[in-house]
Coordinates of C-alpha atoms and ligand atoms in Angstrom, one line a residue:
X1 CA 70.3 -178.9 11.5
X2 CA 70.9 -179.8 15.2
X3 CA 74.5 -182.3 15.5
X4 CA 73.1 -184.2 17.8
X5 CA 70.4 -186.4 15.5
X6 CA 70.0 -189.8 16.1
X7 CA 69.9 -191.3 12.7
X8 CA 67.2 -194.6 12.3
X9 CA 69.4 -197.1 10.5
X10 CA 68.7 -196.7 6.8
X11 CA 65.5 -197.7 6.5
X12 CA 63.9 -200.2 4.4
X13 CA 60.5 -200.7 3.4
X14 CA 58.4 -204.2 3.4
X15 CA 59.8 -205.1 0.5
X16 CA 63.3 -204.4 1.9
X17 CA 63.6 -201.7 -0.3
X18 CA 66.1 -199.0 0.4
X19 CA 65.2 -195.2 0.1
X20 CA 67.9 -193.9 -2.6
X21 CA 66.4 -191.2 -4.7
X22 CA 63.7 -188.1 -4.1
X23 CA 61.7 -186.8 -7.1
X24 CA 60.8 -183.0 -5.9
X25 CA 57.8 -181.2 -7.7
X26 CA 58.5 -177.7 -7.3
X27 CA 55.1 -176.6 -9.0
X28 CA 52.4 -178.0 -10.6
X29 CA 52.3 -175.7 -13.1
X30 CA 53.1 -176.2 -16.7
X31 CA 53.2 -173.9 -20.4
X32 CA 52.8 -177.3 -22.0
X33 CA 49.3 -178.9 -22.0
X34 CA 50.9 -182.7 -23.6
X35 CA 47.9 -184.6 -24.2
X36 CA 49.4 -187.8 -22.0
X37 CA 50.0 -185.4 -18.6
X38 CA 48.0 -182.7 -18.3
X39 CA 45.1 -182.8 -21.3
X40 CA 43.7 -179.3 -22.2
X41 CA 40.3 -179.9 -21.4
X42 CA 40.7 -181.2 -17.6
X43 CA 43.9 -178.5 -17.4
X44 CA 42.4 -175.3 -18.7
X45 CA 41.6 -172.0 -17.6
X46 CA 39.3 -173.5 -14.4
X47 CA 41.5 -175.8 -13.3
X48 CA 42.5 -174.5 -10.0
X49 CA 46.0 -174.8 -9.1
X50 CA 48.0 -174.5 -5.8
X51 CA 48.6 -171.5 -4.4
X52 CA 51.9 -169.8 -3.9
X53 CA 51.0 -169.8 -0.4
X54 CA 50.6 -174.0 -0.2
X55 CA 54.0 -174.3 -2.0
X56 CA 56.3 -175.6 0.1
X57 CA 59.3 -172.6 0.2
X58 CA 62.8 -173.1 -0.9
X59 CA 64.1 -173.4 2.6
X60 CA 61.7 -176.3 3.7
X61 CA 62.4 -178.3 0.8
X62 CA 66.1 -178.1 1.5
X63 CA 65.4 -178.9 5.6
X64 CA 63.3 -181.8 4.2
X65 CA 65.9 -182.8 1.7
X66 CA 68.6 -182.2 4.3
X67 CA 66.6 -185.2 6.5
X68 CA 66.1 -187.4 3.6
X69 CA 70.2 -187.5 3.2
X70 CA 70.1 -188.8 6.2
X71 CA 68.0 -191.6 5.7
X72 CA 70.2 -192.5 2.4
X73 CA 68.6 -190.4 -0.3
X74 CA 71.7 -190.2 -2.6
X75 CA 69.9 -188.7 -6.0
X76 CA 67.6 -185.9 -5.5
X77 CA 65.6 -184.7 -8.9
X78 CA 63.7 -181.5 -9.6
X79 CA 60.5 -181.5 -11.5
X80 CA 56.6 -180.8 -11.5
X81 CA 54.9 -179.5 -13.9
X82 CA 57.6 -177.4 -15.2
X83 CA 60.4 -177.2 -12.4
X84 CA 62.1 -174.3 -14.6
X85 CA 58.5 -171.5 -14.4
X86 CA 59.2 -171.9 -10.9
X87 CA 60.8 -168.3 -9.8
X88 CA 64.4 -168.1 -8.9
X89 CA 64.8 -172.2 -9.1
X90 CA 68.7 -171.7 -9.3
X91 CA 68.3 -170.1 -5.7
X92 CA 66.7 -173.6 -4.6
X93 CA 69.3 -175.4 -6.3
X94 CA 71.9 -173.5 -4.6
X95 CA 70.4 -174.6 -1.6
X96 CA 70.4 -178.1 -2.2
X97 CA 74.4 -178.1 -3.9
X98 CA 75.4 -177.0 -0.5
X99 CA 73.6 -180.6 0.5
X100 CA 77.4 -182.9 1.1
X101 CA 77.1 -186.1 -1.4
X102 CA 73.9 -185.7 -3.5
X103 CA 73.7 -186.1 -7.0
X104 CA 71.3 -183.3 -8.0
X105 CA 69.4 -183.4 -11.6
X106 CA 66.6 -181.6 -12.9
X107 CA 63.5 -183.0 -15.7
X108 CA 62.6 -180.4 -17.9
X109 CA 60.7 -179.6 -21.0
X110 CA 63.4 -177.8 -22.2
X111 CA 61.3 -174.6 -23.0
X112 CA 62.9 -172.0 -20.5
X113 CA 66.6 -174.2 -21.0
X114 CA 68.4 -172.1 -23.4
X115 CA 68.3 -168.8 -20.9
X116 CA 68.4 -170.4 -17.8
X117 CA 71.4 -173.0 -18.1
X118 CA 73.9 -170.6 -17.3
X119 CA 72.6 -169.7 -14.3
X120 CA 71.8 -173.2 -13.0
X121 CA 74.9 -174.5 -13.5
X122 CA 76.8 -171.7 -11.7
X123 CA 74.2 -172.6 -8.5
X124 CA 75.6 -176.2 -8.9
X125 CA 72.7 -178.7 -11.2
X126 CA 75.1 -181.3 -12.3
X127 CA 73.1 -182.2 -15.4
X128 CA 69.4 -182.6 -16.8
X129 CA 67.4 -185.0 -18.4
X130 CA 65.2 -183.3 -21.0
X131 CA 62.0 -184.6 -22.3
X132 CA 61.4 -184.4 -26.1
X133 CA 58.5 -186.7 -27.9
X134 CA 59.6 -185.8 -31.6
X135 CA 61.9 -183.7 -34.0
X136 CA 59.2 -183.2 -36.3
X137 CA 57.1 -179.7 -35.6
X138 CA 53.9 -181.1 -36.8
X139 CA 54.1 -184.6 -34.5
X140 CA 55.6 -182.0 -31.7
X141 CA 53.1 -179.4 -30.9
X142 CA 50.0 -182.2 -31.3
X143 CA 51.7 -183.7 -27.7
X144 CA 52.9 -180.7 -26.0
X145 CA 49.4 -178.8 -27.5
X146 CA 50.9 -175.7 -27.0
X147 CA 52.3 -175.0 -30.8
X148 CA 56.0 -174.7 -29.0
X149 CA 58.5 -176.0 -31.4
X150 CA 61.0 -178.2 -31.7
X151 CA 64.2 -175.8 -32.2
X152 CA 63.4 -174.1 -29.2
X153 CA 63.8 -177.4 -27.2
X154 CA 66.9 -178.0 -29.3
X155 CA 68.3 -174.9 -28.5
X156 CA 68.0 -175.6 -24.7
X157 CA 69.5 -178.7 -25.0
X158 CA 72.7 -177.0 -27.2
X159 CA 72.9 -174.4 -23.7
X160 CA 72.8 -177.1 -21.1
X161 CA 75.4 -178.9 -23.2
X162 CA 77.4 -175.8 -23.5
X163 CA 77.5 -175.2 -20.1
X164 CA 78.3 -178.6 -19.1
X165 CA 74.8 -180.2 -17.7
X166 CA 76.5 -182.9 -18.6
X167 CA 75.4 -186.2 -19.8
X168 CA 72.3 -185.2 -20.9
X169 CA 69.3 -187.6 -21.5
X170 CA 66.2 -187.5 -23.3
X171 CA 62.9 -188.6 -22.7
X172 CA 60.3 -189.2 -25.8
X173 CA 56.8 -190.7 -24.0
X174 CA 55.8 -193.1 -27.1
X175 CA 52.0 -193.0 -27.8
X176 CA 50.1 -195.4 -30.7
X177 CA 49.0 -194.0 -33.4
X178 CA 51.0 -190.5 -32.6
X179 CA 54.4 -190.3 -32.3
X180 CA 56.0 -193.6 -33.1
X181 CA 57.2 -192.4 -36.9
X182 CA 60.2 -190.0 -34.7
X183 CA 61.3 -192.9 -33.5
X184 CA 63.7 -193.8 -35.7
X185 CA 64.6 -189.9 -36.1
X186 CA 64.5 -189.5 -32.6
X187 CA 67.7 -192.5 -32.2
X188 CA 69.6 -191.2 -35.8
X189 CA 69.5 -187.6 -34.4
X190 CA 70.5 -188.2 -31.1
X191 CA 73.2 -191.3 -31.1
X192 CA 76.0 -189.3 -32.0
X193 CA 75.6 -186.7 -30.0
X194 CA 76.2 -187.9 -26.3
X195 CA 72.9 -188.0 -25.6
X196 CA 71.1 -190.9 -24.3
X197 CA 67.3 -190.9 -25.3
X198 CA 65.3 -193.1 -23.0
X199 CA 62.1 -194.0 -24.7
X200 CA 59.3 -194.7 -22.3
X201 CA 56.1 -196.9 -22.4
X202 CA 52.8 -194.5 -22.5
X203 CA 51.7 -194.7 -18.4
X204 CA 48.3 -194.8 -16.9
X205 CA 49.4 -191.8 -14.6
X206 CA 46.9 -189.3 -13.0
X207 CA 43.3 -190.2 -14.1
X208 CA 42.9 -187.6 -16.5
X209 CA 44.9 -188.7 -19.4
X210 CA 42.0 -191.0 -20.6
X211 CA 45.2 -194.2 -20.6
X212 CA 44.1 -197.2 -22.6
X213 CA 46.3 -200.0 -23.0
X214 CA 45.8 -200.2 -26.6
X215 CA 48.1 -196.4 -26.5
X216 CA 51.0 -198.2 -25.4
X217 CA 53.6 -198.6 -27.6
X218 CA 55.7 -202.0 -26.2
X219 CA 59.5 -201.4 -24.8
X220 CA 59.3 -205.0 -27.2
X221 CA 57.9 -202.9 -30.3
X222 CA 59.9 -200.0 -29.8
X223 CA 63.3 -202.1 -29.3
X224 CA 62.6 -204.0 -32.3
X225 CA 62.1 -201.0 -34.8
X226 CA 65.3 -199.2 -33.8
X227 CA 67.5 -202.7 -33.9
X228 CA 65.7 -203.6 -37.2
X229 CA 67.8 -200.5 -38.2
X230 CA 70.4 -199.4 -35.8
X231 CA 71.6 -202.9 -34.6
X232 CA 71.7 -202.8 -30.5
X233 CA 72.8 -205.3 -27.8
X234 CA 71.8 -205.0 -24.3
X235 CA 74.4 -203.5 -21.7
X236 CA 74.3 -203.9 -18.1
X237 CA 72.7 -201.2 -15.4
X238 CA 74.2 -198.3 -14.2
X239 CA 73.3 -199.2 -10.9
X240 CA 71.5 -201.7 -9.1
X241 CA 67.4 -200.6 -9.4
X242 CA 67.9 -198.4 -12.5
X243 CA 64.6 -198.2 -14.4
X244 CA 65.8 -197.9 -17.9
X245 CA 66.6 -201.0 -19.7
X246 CA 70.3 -200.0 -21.4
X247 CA 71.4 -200.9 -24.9
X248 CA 74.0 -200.2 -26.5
X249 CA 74.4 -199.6 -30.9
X250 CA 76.6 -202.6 -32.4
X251 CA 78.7 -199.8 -34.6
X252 CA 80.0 -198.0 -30.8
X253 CA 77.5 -195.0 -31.6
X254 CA 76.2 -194.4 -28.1
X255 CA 73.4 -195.9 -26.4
X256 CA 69.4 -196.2 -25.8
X257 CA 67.3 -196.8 -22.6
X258 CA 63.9 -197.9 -23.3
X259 CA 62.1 -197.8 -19.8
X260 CA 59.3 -200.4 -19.8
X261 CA 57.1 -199.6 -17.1
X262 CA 53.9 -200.8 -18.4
X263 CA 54.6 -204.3 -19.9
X264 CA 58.1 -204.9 -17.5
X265 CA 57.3 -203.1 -14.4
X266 CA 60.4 -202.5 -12.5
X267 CA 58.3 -202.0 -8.6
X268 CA 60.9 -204.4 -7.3
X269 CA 63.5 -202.6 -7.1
X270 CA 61.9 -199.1 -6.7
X271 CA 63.8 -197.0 -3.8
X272 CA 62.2 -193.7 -4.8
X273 CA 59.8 -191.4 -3.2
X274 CA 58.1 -188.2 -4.5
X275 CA 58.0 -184.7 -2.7
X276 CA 54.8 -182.4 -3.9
X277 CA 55.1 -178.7 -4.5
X278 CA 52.6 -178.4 -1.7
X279 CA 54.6 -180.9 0.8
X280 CA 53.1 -184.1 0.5
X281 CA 55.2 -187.7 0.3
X282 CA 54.1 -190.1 -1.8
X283 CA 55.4 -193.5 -1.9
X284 CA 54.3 -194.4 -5.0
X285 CA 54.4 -192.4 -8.7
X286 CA 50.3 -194.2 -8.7
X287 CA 49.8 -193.4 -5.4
X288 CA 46.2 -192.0 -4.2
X289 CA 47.0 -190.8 -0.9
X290 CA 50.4 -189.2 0.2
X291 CA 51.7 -187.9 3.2
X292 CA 51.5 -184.3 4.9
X293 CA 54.7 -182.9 5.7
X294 CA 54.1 -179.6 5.0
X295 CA 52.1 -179.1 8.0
X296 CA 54.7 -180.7 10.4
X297 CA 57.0 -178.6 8.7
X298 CA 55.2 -175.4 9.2
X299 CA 53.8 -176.8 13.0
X300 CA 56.5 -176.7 15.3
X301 CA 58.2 -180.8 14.9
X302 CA 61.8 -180.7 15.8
X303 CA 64.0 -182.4 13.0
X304 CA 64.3 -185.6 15.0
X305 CA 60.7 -185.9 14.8
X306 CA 60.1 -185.6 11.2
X307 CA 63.5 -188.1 10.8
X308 CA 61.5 -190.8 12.9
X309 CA 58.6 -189.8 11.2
X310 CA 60.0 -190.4 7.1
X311 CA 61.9 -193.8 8.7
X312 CA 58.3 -194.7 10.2
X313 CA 56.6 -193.8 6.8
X314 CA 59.1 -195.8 4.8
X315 CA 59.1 -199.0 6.3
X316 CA 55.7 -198.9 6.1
X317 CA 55.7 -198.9 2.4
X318 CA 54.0 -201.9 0.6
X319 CA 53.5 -200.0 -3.4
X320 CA 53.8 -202.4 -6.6
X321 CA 51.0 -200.9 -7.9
X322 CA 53.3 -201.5 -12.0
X323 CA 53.4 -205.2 -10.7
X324 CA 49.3 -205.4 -9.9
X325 CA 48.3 -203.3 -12.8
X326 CA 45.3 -204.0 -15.0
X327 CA 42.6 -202.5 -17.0
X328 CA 40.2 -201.9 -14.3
X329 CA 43.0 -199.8 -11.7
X330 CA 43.8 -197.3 -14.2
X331 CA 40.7 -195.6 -13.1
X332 CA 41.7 -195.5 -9.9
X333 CA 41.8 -191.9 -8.6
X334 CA 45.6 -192.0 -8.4
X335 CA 47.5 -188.2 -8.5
X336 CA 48.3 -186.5 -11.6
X337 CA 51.7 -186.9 -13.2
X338 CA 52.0 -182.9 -13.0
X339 CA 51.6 -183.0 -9.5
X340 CA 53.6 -185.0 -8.1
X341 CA 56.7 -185.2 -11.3
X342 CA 57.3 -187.7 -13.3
Ligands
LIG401 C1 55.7 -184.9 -15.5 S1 57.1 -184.4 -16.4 C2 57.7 -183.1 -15.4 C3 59.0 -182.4 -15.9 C4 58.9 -181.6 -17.1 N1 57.7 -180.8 -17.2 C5 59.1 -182.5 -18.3 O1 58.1 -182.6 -19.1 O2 60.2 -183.0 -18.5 C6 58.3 -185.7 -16.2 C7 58.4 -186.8 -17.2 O3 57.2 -187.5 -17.2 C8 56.8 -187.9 -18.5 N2 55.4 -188.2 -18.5 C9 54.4 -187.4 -18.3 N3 53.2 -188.1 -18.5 C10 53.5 -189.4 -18.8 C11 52.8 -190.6 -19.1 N4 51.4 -190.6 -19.1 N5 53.5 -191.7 -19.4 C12 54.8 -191.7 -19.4 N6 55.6 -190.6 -19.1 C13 54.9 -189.5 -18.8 C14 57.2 -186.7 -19.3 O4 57.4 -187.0 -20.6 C15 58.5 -186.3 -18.6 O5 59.6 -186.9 -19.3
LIG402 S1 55.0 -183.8 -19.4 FE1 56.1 -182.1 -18.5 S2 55.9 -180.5 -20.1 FE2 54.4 -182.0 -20.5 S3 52.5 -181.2 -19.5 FE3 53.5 -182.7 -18.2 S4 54.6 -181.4 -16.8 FE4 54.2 -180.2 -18.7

């Protein structure tokens, strides 16, 4: 990257939000079909996907990542669909640890975790959040639809913890009338362990997932069933705009986030943006329309311009769609949660 930049001052968006953290989807590809992301009948064998050609390559997302440090992006995470059936992801996070200052993470499904853990730590993740929806087989393969099973996610989550991807969190999506019996299991199993489970309100992502709000279990409900038996008090954020609500269990056994973005929406202090696989920024997780980078990237725009061109794109940014939510924009043709990450 050329030294002689001129950095816009950290921009800020209407809201005078910040830009702090990047979500990158490295594919939107998937070898889990869960019924709330990427249901079986819209995802199946015609769905057409993006080509390898349209994904953006390792080195533009790091020149691209390399600009967003600039502008203040501290946090960078990989996802998709599945970040880890991306080829060679460790080369693309060896890329990014060479980034000065960023905290680099990774959301998984934990399917591929227990052989590639190793080899992502060595390239420099610092830890990974994996998602898990229940520790009972039956409950388990009904959401991810692909009969995977539950060891085989625990077994990932062992590896990263061997290795030291370290503090791990994991995400269960709560869903009526599915999954909300492993809820209690989900907190016994995990409390001891180190690992935070953040339990998150069912989301009206995509438009393909056939959302209701009758689906959603509360962050009220689900708070009230695990204090009823594993007392918690609340505990203060991490950091100013984190989106999990934190609590802590009364007897000093680790913590819980439940992240509440249906009934508490949190669009206030949002300072994320998403990267797709196929180069487009969205400014918004409901967005409907995002921006093309990946043809600036591949045209010939110098680095200053596309730095004057995220600033110019940030403090542009209006989004609260959590804030305006109702029954009638769920139906909005927003993107789809495998896209553009969660
Ligand atoms: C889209 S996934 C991508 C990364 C990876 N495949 C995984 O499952 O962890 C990122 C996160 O979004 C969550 N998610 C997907 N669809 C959701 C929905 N409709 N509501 C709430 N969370 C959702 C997933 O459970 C996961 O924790
Ligand atoms: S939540 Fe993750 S694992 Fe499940 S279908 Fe979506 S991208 Fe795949």
């Amino acid at each position: 990257m050329s030294e002689s930049l001129t950095i816009p001052v950290q921009p800020k968006d209407l809201l005078q939000r910040p830009l702090r953290d990047l979500r990158i989807s490295v594919t939107d590809r998937c070898n889990f079909r869960c019924v709330y992301c990427m249901p079986k009948e819209i995802f199946g064998r015609d769905y057409t996907f993006l080509e390898r050609s349209e994904l953006l390559t390792f080195e533009e997302i790091t020149r691209l990542a390399g600009l967003f440090r600039q502008l203040g992006v501290a946090k960078i995470r990989l996802t998709g669909g599945e970040p880890l059936v991306r080829r060679d992801l460790e080369r693309l996070v060896g890329l990014l640890a060479g980034l000065p200052g960023l905290d680099l993470t990774l959301t998984t499904n934990g399917s591929l975790l227990a052989e590639k853990a190793q080899a992502l730590r060595q390239a420099g993740l610092q830890r990974v959040t994996v998602s898990l929806d229940s520790l009972d087989d039956r409950t388990f393969m009904a959401m991810n639809d692909v009969d995977f099973p539950v060891a085989r996610v625990l077994d990932g989550i062992r590896a990263a913890q061997d290795v030291g991807l370290t503090p791990i969190k994991v995400n269960m999506v709560v869903k009526r009338g599915v999954n909300e019996t492993s809820l209690l299991p989900m907190a016994e199993h995990f409390r001891s362990a180190g690992i935070v489970v953040r339990f998150i309100e069912y989301m009206d992502v995509g438009h393909s997932n056939g959302w209701r709000l009758d689906d959603v279990v509360s962050a009220a409900e689900i708070l009230a069933t695990i204090d009823a038996v594993y007392p918690l008090e609340p505990i203060a954020p991490n950091y100013p705009g984190e989106v999990a609500n934190r609590y802590r269990y009364r007897d000093g056994s680790g913590e819980i986030g439940i992240i509440a973005s249906v009934t508490q929406p949190f669009c206030r202090g949002c300072t994320r943006a998403r990267l797709s696989a196929d180069g487009f920024l969205y400014t918004c997780l409901f967005a409907t329309q995002g921006h093309d980078l990946r043809s600036l990237v591949r045209g010939d725009a110098s680095d200053q311009a596309l730095l004057d061109h995220l600033a110019s794109i940030w403090t542009r940014r209006g989004d609260r769609y959590s804030d305006l939510r109702t029954a009638a924009t769920a139906d909005l043709p927003k993107v789809e949660m495998s896209y553009i990450g969660g």
